Coordinates of C-alpha atoms and ligand atoms in Angstrom, one line a residue:
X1125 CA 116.7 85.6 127.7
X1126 CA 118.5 84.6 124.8
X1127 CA 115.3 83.0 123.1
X1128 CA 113.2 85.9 123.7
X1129 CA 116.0 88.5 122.4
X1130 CA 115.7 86.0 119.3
X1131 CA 112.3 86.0 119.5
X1132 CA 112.0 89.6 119.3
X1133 CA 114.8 89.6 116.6
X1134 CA 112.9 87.4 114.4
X1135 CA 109.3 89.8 114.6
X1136 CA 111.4 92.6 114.4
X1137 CA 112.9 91.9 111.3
X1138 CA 109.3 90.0 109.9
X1139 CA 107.6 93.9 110.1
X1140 CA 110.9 95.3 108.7
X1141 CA 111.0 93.0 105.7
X1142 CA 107.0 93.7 104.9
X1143 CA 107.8 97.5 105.5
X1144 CA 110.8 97.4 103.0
X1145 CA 109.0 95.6 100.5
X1146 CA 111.5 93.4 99.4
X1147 CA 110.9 91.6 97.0
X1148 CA 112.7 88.1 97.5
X1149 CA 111.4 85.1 96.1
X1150 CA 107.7 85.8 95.8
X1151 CA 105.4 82.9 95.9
X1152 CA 103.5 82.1 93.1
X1153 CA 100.2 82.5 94.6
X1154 CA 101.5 86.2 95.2
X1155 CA 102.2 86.0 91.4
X1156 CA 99.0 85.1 90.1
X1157 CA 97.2 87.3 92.4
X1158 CA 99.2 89.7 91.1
X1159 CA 98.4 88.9 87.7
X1160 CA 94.4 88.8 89.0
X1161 CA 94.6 92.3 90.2
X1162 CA 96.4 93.5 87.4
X1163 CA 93.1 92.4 85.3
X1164 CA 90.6 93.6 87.4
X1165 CA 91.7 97.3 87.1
X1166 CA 93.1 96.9 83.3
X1167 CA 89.7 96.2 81.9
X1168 CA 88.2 99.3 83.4
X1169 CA 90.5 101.2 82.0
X1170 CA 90.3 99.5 78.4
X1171 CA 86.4 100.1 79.5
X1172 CA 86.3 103.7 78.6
X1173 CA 88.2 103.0 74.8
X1174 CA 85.7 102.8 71.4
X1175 CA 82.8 104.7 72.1
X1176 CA 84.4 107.1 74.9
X1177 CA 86.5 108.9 72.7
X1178 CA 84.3 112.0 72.7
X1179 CA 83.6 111.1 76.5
X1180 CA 87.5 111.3 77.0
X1181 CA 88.3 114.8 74.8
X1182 CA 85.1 115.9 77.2
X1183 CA 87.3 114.6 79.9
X1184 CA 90.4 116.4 79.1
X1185 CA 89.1 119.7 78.7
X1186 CA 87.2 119.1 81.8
X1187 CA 90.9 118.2 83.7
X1188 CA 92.1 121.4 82.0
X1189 CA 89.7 123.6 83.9
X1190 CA 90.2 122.0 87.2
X1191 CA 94.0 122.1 86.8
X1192 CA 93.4 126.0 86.9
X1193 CA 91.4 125.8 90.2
X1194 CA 93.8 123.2 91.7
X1195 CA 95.7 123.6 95.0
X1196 CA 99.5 123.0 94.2
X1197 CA 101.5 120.8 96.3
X1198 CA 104.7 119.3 96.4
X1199 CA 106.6 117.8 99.0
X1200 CA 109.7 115.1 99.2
X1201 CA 108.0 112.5 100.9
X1202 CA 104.5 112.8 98.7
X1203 CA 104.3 109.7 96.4
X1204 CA 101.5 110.4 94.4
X1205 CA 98.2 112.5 94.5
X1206 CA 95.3 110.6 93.4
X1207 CA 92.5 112.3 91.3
X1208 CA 90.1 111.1 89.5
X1209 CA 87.2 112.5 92.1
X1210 CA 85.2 115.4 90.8
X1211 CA 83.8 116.2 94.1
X1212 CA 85.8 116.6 97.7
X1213 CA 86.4 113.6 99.1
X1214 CA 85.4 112.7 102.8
X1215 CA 86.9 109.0 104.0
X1216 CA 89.6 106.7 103.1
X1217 CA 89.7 102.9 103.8
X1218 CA 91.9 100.3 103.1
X1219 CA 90.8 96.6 102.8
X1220 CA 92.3 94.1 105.4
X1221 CA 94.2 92.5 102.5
X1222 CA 96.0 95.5 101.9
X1223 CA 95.1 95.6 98.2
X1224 CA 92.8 98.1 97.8
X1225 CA 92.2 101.9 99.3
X1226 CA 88.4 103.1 98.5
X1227 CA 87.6 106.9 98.9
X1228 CA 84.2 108.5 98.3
X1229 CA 83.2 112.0 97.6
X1230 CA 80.3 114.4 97.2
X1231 CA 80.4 113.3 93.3
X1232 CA 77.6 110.4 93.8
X1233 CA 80.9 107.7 93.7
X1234 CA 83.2 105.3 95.6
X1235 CA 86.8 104.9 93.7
X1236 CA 88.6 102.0 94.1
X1237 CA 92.0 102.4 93.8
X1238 CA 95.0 99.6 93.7
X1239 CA 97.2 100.4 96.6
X1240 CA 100.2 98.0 94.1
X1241 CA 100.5 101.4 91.6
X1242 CA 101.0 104.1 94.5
X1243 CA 104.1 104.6 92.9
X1244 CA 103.5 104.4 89.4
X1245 CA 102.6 107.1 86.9
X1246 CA 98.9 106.1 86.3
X1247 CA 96.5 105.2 89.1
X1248 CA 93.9 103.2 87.7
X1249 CA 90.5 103.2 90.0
X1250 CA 87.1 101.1 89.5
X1251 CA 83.9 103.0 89.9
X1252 CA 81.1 102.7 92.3
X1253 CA 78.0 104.9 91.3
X1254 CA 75.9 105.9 94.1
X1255 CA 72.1 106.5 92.7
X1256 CA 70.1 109.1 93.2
X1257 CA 72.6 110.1 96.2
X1258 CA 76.7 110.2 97.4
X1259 CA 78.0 108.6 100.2
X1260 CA 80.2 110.5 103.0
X1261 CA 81.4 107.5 104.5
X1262 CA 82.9 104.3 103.5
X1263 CA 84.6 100.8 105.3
X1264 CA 85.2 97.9 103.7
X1265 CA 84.3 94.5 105.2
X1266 CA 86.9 92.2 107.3
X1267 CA 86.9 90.0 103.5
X1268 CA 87.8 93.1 101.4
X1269 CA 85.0 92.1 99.0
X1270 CA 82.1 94.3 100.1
X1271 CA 81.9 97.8 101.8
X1272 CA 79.2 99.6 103.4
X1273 CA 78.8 103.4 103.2
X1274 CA 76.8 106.0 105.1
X1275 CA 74.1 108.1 102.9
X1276 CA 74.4 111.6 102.7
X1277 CA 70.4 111.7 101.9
X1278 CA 69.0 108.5 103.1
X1279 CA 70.8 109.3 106.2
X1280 CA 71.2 105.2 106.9
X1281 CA 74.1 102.5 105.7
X1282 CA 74.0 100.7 102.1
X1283 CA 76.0 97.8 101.7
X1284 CA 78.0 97.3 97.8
X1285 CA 79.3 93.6 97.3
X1286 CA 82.0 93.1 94.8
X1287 CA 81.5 91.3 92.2
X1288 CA 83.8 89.4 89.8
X1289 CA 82.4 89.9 85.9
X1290 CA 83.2 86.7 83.1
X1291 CA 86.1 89.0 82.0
X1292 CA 87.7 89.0 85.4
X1293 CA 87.0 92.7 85.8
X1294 CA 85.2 93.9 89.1
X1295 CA 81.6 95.4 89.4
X1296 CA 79.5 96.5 92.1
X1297 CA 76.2 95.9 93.3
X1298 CA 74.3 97.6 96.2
X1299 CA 72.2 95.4 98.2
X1300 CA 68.5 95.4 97.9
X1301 CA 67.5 97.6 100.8
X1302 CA 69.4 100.2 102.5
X1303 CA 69.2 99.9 106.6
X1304 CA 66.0 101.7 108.2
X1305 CA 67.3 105.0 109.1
X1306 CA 68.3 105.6 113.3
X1307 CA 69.8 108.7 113.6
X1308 CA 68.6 112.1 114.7
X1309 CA 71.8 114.3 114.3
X1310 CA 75.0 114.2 112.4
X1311 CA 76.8 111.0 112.1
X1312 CA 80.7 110.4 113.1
X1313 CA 81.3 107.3 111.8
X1314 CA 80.8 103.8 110.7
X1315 CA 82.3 100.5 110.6
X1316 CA 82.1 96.7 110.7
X1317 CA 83.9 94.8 113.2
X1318 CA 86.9 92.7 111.2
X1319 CA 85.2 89.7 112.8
X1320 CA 82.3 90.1 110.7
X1321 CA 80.0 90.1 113.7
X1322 CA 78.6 93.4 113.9
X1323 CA 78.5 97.0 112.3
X1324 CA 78.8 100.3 114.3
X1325 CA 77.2 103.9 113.2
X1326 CA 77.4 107.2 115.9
X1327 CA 76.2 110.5 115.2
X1328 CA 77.0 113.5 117.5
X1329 CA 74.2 113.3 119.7
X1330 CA 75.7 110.9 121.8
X1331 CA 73.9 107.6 120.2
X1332 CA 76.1 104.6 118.6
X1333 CA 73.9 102.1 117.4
X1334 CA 75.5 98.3 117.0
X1335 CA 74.2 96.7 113.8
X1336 CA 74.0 92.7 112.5
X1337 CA 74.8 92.9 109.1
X1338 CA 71.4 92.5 107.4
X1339 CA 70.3 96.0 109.2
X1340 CA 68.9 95.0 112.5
X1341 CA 70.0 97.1 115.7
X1342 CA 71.2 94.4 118.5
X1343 CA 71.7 97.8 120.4
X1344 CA 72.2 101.3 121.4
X1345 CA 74.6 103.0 123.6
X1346 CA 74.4 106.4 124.7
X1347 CA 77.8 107.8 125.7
X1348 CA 77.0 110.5 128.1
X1349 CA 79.7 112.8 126.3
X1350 CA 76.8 115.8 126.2
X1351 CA 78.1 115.8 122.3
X1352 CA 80.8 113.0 120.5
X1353 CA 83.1 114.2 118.1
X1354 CA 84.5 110.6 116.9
X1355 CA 83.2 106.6 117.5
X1356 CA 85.0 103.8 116.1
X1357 CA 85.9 99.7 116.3
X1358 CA 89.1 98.7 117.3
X1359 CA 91.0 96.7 114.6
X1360 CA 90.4 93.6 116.6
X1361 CA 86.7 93.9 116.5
X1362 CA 86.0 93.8 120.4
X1363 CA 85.6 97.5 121.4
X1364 CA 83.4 100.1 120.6
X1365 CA 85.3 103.5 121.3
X1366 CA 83.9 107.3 121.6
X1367 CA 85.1 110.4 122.4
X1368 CA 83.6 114.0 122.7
X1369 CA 83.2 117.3 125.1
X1370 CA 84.2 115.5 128.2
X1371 CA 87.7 114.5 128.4
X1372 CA 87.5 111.1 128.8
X1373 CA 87.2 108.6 126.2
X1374 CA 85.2 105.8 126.9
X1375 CA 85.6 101.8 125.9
X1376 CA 82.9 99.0 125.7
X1377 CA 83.0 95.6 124.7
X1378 CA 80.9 93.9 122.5
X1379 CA 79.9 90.2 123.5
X1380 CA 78.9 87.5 121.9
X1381 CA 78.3 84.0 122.7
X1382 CA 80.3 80.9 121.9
X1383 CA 77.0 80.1 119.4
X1384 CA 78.1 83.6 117.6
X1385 CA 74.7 85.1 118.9
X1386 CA 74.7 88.8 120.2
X1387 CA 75.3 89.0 124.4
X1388 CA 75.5 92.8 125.3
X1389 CA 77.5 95.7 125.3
X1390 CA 79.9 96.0 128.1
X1391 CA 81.4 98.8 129.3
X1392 CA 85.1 98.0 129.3
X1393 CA 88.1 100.9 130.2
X1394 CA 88.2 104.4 130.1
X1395 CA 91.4 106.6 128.8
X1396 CA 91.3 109.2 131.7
X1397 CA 93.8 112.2 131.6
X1398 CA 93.2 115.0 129.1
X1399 CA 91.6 118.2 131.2
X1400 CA 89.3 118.9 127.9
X1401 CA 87.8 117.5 125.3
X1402 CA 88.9 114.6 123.1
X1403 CA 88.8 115.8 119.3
X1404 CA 89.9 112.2 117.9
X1405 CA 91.1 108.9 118.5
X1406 CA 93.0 105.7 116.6
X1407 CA 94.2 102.4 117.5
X1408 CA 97.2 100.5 116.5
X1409 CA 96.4 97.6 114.1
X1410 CA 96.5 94.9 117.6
X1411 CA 94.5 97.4 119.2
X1412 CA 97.1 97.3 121.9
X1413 CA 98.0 101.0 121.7
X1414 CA 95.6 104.1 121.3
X1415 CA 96.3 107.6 120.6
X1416 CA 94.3 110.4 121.4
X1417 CA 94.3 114.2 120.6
X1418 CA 92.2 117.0 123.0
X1419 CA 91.6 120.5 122.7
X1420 CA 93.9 120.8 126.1
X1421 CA 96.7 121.3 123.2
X1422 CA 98.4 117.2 123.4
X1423 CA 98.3 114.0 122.0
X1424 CA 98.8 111.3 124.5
X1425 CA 99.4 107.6 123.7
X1426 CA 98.3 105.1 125.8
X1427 CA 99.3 101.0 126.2
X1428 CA 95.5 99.5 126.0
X1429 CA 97.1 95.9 126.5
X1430 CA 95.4 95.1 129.5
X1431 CA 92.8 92.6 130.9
X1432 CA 90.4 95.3 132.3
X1433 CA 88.1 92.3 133.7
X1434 CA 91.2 91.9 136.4
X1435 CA 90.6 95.6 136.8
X1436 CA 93.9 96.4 134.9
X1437 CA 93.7 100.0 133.7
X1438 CA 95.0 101.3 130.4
X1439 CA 98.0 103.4 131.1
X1440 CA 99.7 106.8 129.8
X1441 CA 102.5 106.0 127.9
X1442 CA 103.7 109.8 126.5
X1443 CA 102.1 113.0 126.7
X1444 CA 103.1 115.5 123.7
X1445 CA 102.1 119.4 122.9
X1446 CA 100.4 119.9 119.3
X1447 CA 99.1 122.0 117.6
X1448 CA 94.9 121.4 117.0
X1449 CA 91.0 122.7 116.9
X1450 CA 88.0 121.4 116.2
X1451 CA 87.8 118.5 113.7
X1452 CA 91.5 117.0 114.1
X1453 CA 91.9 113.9 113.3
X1454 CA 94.9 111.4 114.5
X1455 CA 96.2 107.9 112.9
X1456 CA 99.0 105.5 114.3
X1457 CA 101.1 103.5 111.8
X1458 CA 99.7 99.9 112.4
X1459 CA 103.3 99.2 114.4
X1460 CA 102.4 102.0 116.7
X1461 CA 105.5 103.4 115.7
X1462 CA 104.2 106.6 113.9
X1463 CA 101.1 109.5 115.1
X1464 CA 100.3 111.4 112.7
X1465 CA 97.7 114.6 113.3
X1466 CA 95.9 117.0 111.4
X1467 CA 95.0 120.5 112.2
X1468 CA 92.9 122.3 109.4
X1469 CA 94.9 121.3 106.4
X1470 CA 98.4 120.9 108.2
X1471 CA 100.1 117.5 108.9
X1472 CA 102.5 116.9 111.8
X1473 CA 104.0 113.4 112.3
X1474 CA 105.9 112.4 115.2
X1475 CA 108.2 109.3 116.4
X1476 CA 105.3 107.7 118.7
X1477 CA 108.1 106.8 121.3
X1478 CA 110.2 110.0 121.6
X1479 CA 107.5 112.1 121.1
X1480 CA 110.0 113.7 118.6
X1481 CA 108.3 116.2 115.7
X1482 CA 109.6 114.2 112.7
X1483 CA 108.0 116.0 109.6
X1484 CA 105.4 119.4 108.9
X1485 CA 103.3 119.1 105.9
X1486 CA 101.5 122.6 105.2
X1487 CA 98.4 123.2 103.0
X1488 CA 98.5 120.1 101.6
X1489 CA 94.8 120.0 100.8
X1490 CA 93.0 123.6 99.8
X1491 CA 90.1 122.4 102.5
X1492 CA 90.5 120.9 106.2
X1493 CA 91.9 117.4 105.8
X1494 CA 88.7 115.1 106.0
X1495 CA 90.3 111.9 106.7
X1496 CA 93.6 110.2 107.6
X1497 CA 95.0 106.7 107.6
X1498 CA 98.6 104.7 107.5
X1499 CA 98.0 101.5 104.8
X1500 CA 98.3 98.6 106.5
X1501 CA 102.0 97.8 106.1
X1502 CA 102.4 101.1 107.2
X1503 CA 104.5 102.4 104.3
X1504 CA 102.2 105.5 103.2
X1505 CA 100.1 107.8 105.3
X1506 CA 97.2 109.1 103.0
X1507 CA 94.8 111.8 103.4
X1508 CA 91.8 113.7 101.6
X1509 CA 90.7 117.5 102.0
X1510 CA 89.3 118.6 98.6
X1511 CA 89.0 116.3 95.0
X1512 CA 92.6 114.7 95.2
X1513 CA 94.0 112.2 97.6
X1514 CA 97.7 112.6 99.2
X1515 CA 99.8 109.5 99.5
X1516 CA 103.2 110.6 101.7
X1517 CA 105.7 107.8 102.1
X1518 CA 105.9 107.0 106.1
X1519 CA 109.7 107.8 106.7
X1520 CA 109.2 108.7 110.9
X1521 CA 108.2 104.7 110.2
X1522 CA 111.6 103.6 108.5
X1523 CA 113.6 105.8 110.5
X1524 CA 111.9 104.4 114.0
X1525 CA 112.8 100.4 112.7
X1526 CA 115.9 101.5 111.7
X1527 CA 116.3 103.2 115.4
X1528 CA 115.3 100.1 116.9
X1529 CA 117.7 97.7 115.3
X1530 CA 120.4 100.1 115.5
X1531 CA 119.2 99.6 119.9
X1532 CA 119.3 96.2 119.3
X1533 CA 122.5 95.8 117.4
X1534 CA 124.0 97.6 120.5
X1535 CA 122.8 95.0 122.9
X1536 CA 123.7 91.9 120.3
X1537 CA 125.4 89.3 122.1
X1538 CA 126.9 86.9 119.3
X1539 CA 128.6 88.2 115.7
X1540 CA 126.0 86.5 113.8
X1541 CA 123.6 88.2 115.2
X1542 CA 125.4 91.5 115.0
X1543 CA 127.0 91.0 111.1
X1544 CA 122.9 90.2 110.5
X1545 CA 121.4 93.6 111.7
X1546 CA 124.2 95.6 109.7
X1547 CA 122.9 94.2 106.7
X1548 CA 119.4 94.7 107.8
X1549 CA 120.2 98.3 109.0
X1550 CA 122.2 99.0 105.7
X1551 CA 118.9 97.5 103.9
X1552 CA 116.5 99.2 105.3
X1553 CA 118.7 103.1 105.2
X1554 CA 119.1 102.0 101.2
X1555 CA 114.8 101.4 100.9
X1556 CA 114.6 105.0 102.9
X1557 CA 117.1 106.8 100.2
X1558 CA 115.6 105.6 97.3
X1559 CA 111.7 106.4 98.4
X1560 CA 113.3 109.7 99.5
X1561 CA 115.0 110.2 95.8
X1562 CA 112.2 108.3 94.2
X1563 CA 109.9 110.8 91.3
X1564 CA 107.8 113.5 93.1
X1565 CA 104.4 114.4 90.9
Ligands
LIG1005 C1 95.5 125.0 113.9 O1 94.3 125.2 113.2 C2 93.6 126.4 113.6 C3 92.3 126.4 112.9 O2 92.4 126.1 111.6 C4 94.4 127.6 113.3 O3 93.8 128.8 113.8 C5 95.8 127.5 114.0 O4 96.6 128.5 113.6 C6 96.4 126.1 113.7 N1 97.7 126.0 114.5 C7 98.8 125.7 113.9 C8 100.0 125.7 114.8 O5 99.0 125.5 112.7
LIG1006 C1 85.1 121.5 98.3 O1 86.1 121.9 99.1 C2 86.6 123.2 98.8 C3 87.8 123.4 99.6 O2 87.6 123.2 101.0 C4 85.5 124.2 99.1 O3 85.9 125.5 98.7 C5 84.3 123.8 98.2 O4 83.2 124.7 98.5 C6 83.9 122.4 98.5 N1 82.8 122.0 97.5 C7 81.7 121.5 97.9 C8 80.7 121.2 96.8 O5 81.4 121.3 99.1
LIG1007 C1 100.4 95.0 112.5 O1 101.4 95.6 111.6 C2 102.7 95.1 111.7 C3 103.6 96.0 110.9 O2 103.1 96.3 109.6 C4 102.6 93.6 111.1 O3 103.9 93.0 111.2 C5 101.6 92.8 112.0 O4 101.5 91.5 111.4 C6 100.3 93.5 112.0 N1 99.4 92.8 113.0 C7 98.1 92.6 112.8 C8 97.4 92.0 113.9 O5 97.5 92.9 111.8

């Protein structure tokens, strides 16, 4: 009893410390990598110095117009806006190693932007140019040195490797040949499993075709949801999840062999309980929680840590009322701690556990919010809806650690123990007042 309360203690406080951010006694491969990044983003920036200088007065008077047609907001928990598009952006990803977000838009590129400057003034971004079409879609790869995107023309996925230059700074490179083009109707989705093994498209008319990652299909699954409205991998790379008209959202398993070779797609568990349809799903980063959000006017969250070969079902954890329509969208902090939910271009976040309505944000883009994700410490929830991306600080996430120590400091046995959560607690209410007081742009 005692070991597992210390247990517990000792994970709790691991996610608190990565959540706070503190600083203590960085490594020095954390240093250099720091110093790394740091070039790979300057030199783009010194990139557009000499010769640009016309380019750049071009780009100030061009920033002077859009200002004028710009949707306004301001809120206490944004951190920054990002905006460098000059089309509407239509998917955020961040890469597994947490150092990157990548966003692409209707303006023929993908931005990569340094998730380290959130909070600073400037937010540099390196520039991938998509010829002779724009991608809608974009996921990086489990390594966080390639991503694939979906084709707004070609209708079919092109993979980009990133590539170091001599001077350090990053480029990109599409590969050769685009994959041969499977779908019929409008696609949902794309992603690559995190163990590398596969890559997942769906499109509306029901079909999710499983990829290997030079473009061969290893197969197709029709869902049987008489339309889908979302597809996507879990975080752990073993299911393939879809939702749509009926209210059920269905979970298969991809298999391989112990050689790595491709088995078959397995149907796995089913989340059964809204009475309509299921406009969206997410997972939490161990892929032990899912939420989901229907038209029957709830978000429900479900524990999906079960061994459904024993025939274990997933079960319903918390049912909540919200407000949503067609093309909602729903992310869970990677703790599980947080749901965030999207109806047109309003925001509602709520404590996960409690079910409590935590924060409202209104209009925050001037179109329906196209995408929405936590990073993966889960300090910042970010979301696009026009030419700028919104980074909000995640304080339902602070507040619901703090909540959980203060539970725990209740139920301390020994004063160590006890004398150690105050300081934690006291920590962790100092991080949350100073993001909350921090500069708003
Ligand atoms: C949700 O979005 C729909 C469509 O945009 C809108 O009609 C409705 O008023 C919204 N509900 C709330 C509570 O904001
Ligand atoms: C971009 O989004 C805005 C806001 O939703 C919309 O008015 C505009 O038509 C969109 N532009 C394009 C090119 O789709
Ligand atoms: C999930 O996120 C938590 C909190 O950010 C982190 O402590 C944990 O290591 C993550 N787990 C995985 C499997 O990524």
């Amino acid at each position: 009893m005692e070991l597992a309360a210390l247990v517990a203690l000792t994970l709790l406080l691991g996610a608190l410390v990565i959540l706070v951010a503190v600083a203590v006694g960085r490594r020095k491969e954390e240093i250099r990598e720091e110093i790394e990044q740091a070039a790979e983003f300057a030199a783009e920036g010194s990139g557009a110095k000499g010769p640009a200088s016309k380019k750049q007065k071009q780009d100030k008077q061009r920033s002077r117009k859009d200002k004028a047609a710009q949707h306004t907001f301001s809120h206490t928990l944004l951190a920054a806006s990002l905006k460098s598009h000059s089309g509407n952006v239509t998917c955020l990803d961040f890469s597994s190693n947490g150092k990157y977000l990548a966003s692409c838009a209707d303006d023929r590129t993908v931005r990569i932007w340094s998730t380290k400057d959130f909070l600073d003034r400037e937010h540099k971004c390196l520039r991938a140019n998509v010829e002779l079409d724009h991608a809608t879609l974009v996921r990086f790869s489990p390594d966080s040195r390639a991503f694939i995107t979906w084709l707004a023309n070609g209708d079919t996925i092109r993979i980009f490797k990133m590539m170091k230059k001599e001077d350090g700074t990053l480029s990109f490179k599409a590969a050769p040949e685009d994959f041969p083009q499977k779908h019929k109707a409008t696609i949902l989705n794309i992603g690559i499993a995190e163990t590398g093994k596969f890559i997942m498209s769906a499109s509306t008319d029901t079909s999710i075709h499983i990829w290997d990652l030079k473009g061969e299909v290893l197969a197709s699954i029709n869902t049987n949801q008489i339309t889908n409205s979302y597809a996507a991998i879990s975080p752990c790379g073993r299911f393939v999840a879809s939702c749509g008209f009926t209210p059920d959202v269905k979970v298969w398993e991809v298999c391989f062999g112990k050689g790595g070779e491709f088995k078959e797609v397995a149907r796995a568990f089913d989340l059964k309980g809204h009475s309509a349809g299921v406009h969206a799903f997410a997972f939490s980063n161990n892929s032990h929680r899912m939420v989901t959000v229907s038209k029957d006017g709830t978000w429900k969250l479900w524990n999906t840590d079960v061994e459904y070969k024993k025939q274990q079902d997933p079960y319903l954890l918390k049912t909540v009322p919200c407000a949503s329509s067609e093309g909602s969208l729903v992310a869970l902090s990677p703790d599980g701690r947080v749901v965030a939910i999207s109806n047109g271009s309003n925001i509602a976040m709520y404590n996960a556990a409690s079910g409590e309505l935590e924060e409202e944000l209104h209009s925050v883009h001037s179109g329906e919010i196209t995408d929405l994700r936590f990073d993966i410490n889960g300090r910042f929830l970010v979301c696009s809806g026009d030419k700028a991306i919104r980074v909000f600080h995640n304080a339902p996430g602070y507040r619901a650690s703090i909540r959980d120590m203060q539970d725990m400091l209740k139920k301390a046995q020994n004063e160590a123990m006890k004398q150690r959560l105050q300081q934690q607690i006291k920590d962790a209410q100092s991080a949350l007042d100073t993001v909350l007081a921090g500069p708003v742009d």
